[in-house]
mmCIF file of C-alpha atoms in Angstrom:
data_model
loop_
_atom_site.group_PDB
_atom_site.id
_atom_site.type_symbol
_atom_site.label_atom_id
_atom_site.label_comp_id
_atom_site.label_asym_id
_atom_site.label_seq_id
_atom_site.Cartn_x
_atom_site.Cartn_y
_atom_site.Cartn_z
ATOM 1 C CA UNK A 1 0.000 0.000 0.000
ATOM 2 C CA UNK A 2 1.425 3.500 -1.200
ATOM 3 C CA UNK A 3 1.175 5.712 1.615
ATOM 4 C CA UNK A 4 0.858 9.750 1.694
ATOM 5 C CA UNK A 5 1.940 11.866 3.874
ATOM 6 C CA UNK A 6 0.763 15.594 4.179
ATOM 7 C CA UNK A 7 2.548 18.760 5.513
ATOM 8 C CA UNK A 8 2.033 20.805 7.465
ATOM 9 C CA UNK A 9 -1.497 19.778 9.457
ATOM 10 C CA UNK A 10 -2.279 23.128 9.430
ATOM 11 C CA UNK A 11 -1.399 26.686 7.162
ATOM 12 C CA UNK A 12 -2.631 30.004 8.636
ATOM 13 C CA UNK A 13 -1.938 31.975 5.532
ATOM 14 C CA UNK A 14 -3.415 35.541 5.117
ATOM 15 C CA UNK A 15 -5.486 36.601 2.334
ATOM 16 C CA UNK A 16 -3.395 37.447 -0.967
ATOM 17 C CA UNK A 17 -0.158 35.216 0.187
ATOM 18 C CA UNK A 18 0.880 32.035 -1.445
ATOM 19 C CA UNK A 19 0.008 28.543 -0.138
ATOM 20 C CA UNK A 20 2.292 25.713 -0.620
ATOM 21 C CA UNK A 21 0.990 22.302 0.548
ATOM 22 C CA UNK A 22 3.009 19.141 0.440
ATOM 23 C CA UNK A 23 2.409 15.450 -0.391
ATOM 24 C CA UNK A 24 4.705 12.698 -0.059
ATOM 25 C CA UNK A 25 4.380 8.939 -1.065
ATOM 26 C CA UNK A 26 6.192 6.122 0.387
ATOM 27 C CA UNK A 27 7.423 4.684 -2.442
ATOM 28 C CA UNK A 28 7.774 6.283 -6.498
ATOM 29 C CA UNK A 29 3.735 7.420 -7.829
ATOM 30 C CA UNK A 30 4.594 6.361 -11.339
ATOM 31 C CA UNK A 31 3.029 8.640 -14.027
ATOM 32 C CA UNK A 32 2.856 11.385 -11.222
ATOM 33 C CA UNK A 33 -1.122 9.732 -10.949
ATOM 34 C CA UNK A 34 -1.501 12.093 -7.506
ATOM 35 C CA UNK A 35 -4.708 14.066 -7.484
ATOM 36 C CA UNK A 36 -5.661 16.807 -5.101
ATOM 37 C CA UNK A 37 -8.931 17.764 -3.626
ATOM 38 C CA UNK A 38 -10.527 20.482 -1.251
ATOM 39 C CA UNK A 39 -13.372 19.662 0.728
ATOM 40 C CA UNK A 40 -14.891 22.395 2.894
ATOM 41 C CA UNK A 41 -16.988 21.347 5.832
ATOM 42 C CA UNK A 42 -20.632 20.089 5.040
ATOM 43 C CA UNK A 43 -19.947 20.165 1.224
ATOM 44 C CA UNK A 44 -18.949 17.630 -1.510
ATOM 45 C CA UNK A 45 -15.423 17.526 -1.689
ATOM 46 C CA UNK A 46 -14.080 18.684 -4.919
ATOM 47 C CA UNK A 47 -11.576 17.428 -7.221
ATOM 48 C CA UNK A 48 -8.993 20.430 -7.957
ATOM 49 C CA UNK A 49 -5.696 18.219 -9.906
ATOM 50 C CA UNK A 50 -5.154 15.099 -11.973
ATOM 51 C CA UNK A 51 -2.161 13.671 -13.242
ATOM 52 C CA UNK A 52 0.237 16.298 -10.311
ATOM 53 C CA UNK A 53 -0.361 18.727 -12.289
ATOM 54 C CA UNK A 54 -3.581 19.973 -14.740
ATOM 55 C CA UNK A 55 -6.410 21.671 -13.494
ATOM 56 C CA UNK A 56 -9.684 19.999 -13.653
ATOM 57 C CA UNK A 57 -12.370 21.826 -14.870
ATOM 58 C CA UNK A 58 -13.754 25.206 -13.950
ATOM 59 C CA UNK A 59 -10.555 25.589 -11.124
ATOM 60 C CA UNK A 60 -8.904 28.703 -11.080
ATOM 61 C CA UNK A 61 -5.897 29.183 -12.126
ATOM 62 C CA UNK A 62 -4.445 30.137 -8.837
ATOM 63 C CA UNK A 63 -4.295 26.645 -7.801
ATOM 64 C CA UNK A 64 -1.141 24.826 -9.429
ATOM 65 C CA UNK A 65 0.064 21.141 -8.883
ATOM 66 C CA UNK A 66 3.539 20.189 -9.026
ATOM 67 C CA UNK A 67 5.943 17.103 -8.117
ATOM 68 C CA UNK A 68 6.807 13.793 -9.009
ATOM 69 C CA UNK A 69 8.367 10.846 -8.192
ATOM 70 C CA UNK A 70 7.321 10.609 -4.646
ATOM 71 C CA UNK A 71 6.924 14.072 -3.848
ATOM 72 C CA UNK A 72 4.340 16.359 -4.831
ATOM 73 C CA UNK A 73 3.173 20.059 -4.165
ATOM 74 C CA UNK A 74 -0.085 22.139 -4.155
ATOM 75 C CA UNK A 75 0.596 25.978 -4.398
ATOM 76 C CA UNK A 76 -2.437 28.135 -4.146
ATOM 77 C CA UNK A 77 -1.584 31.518 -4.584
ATOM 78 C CA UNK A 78 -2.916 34.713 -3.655
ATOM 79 C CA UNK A 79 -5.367 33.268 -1.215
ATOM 80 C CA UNK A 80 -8.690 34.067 -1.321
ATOM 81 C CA UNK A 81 -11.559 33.409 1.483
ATOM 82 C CA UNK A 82 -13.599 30.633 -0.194
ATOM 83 C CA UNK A 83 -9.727 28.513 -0.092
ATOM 84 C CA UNK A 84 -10.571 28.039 3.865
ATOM 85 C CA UNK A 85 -10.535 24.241 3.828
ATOM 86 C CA UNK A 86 -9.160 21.434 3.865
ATOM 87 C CA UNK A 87 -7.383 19.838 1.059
ATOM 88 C CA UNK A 88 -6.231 16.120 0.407
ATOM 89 C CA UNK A 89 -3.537 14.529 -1.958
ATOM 90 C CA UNK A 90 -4.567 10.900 -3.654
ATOM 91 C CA UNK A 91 -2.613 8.433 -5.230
ATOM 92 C CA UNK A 92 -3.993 6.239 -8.087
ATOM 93 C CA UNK A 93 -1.451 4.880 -9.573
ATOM 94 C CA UNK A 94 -0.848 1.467 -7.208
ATOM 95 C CA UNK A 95 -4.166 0.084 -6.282
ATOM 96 C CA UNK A 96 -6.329 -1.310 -4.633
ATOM 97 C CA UNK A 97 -5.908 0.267 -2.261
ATOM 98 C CA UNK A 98 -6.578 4.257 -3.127
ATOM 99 C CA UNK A 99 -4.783 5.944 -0.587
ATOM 100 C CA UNK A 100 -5.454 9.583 0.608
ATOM 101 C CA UNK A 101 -2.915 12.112 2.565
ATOM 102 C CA UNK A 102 -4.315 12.880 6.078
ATOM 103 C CA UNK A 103 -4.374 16.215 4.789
ATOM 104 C CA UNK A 104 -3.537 19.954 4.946
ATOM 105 C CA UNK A 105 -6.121 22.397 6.992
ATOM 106 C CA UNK A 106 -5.636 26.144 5.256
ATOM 107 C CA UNK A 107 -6.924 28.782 7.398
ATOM 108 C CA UNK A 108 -7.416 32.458 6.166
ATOM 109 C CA UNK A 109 -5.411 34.922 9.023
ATOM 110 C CA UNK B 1 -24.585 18.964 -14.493
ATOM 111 C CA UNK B 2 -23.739 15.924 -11.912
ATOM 112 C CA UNK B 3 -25.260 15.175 -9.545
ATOM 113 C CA UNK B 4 -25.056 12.639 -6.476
ATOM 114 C CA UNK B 5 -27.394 12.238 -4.124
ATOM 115 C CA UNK B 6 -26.575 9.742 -0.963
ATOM 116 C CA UNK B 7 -29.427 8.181 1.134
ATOM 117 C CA UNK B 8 -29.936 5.392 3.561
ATOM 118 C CA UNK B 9 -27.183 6.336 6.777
ATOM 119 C CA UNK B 10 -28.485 6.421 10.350
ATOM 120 C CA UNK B 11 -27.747 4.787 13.634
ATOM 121 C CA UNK B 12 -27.420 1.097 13.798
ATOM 122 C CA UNK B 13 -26.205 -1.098 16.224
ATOM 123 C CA UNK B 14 -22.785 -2.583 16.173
ATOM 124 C CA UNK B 15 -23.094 -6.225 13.934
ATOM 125 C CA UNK B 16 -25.707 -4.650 11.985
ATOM 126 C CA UNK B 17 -26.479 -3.888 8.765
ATOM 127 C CA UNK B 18 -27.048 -0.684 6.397
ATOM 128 C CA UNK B 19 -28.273 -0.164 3.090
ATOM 129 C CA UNK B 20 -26.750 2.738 1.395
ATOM 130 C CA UNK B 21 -27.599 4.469 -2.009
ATOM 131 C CA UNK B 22 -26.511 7.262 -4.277
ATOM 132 C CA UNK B 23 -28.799 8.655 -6.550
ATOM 133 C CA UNK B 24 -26.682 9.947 -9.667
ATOM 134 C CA UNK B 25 -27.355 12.835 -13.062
ATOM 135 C CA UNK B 26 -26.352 14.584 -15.202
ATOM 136 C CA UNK B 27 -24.279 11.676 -16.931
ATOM 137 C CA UNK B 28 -24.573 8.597 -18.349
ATOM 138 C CA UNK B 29 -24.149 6.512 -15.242
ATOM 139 C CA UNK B 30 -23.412 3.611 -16.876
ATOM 140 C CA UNK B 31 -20.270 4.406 -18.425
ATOM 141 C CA UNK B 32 -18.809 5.451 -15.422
ATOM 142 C CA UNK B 33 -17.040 4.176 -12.429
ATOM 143 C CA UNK B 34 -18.251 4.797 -9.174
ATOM 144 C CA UNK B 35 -16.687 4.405 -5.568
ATOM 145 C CA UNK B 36 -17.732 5.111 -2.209
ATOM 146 C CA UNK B 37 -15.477 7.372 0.101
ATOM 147 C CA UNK B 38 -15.745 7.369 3.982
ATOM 148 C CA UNK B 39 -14.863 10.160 6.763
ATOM 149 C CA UNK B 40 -14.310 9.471 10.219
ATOM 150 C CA UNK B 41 -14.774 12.623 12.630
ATOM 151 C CA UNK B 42 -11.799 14.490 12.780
ATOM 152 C CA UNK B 43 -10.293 12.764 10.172
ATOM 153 C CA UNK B 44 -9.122 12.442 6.579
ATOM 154 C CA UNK B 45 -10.910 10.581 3.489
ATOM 155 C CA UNK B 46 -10.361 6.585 3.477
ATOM 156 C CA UNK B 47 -11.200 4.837 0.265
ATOM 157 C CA UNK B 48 -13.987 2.199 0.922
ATOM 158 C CA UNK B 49 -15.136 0.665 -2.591
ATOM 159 C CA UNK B 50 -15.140 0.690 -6.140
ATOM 160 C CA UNK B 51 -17.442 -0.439 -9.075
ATOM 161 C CA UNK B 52 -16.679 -0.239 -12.938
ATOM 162 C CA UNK B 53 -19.396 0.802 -15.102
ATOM 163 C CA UNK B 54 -21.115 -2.534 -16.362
ATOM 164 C CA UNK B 55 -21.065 -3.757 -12.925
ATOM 165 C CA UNK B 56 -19.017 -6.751 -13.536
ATOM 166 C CA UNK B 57 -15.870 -5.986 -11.774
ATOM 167 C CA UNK B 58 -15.456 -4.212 -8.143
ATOM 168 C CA UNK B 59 -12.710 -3.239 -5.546
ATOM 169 C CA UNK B 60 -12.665 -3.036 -1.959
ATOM 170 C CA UNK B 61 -10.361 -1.694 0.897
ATOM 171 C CA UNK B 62 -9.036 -4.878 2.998
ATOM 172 C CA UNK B 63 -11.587 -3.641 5.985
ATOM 173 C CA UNK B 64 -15.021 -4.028 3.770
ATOM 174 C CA UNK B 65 -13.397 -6.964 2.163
ATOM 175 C CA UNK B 66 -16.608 -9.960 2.884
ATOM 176 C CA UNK B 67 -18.335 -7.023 5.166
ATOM 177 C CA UNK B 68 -19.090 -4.710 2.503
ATOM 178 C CA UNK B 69 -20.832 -5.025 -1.113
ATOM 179 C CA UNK B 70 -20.874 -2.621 -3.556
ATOM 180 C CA UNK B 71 -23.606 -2.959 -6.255
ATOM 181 C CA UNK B 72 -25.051 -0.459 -9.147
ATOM 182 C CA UNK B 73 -28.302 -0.626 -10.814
ATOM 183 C CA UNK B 74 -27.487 1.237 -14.666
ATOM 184 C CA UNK B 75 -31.341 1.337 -15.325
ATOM 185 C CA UNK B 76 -31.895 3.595 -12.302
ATOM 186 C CA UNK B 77 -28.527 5.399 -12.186
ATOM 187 C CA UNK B 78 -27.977 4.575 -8.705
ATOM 188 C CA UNK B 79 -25.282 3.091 -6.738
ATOM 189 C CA UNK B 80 -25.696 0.998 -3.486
ATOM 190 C CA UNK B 81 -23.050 -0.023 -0.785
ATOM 191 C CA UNK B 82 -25.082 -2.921 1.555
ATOM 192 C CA UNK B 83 -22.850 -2.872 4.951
ATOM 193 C CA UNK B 84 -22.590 -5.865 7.311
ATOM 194 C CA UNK B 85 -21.388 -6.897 10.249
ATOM 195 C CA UNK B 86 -20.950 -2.796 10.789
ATOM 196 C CA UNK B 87 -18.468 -2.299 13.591
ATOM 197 C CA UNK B 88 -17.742 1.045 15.792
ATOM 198 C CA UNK B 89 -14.973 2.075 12.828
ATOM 199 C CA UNK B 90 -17.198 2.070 10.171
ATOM 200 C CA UNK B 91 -19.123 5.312 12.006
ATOM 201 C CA UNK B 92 -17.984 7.856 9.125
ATOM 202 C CA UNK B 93 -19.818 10.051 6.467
ATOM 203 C CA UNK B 94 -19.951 8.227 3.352
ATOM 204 C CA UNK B 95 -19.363 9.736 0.663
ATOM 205 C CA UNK B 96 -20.381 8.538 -3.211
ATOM 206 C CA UNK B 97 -17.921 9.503 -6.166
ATOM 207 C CA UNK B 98 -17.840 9.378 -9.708
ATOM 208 C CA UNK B 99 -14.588 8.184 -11.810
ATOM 209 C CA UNK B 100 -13.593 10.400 -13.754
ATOM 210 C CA UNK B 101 -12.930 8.087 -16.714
ATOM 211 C CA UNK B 102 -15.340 5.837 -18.443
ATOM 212 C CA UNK B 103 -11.884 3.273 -18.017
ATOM 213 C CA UNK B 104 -11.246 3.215 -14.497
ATOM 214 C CA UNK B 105 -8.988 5.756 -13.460
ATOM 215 C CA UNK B 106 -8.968 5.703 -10.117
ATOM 216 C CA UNK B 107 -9.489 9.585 -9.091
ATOM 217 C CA UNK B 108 -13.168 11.169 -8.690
ATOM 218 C CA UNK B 109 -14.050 14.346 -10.200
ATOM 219 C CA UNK B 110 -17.603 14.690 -8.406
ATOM 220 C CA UNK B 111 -18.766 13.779 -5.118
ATOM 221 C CA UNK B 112 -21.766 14.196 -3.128
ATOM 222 C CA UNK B 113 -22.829 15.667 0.099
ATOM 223 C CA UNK B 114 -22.457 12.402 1.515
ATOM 224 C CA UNK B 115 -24.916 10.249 4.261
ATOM 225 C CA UNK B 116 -23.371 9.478 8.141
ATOM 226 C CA UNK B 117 -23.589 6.318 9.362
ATOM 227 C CA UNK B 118 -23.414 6.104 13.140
ATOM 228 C CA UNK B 119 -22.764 2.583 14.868
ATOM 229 C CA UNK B 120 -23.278 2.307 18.331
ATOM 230 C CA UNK B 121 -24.879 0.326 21.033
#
């Protein structure tokens, strides 16, 4: 089982600063198949990056996924308000099983 | 636009059983993938169960393994996860997700609100 790690736990960023979350696997995600989500409390979570590093539809362009190998990145710059949440790497390239990062809590200063 | 709609949690009694279902549009259902996602309280999103788009193949984490069955029914676009033996652990919100290939991929590019199951005596 590929394991992921995320860092830090927590990110109290204030609005307009960069965001840099971090993933790491415990062994080579061949392909770079990590995606990233953000789920904010009470909704749907929400699928945000594919494949490390393109967008999925409709996300904004502030949010940019990078890495590979084993680890990976989620930058969110110039943080807005709606980013409070919490967001989660995924690995899909070794399964079953799918394995999520305990993920990163962003809160807005 | 998709949508997916999750029914059937509530409080059962540990060794019990649960019937869960996700109501899905806004896609052809059968060509997809689907999975069902779980959150404890307080913490992050385990991977419970997948099921290809025909039905005919499905995937499970090792704790569901002979507990948990996932199931889809393509003429009413809804997918079902029938629990049993449902133990304290298994007290998460369950969450139903769509693949975002019509060949398995293995990520989920929508998700519902999710149901919560709650198992206690």
């Amino acid at each position: 089982e590929i394991v992921m790690t995320q860092s830090p736990a927590t990110l109290s960023v204030s609005p307009g600063e960069r965001a840099t979350l971090f993933c790491r696997a415990s062994e080579t995600v061949h392909n770079n198949l990590v995606a990233w989500y953000q789920h904010r409390p009470g909704q749907a979570p929400r699928l945000l990056i594919y494949a490390a590093s393109t967008r999925a539809t409709g996300i904004p362009a502030r949010f940019t996924g990078g890495g590979s190998g084993a680890e990976f990145t989620l930058t969110i710059s110039s943080l807005q308000s709606e980013d409070s949440a919490v967001y989660y790497c995924q690995q899909y390239n070794k399964w079953p099983p799918l394995t999520f990062g305990g993920g990163t809590k962003v809160e807005i200063k | 636009e998709v949508q997916l709609v999750e029914s059937g949690g509530g409080l059962v009694r540990p060794g019990g059983s649960l019937s869960l279902s996700c109501v899905a549009s806004g896609f052809t259902f059968s060509n997809y993938p689907m999975g069902w996602v779980r959150q404890s309280s307080g913490k992050g999103l385990e991977w419970v169960s997948t099921i290809i788009g025909d039905g005919t193949a499905t995937f499970y984490t090792d704790s569901a393994k002979g507990r948990f069955t996932i199931s889809r029914d393509n003429s009413r676009n809804t997918l079902f996860l029938q629990m049993n033996s449902l133990r304290a652990e298994d007290t998460a919100t369950y969450f139903c997700a769509k693949d975002e290939y019509h060949i398995l991929s293995g990520f989920f590019d929508s998700w519902g609100k999710g149901t919560v199951v709650t198992v206690s005596s």
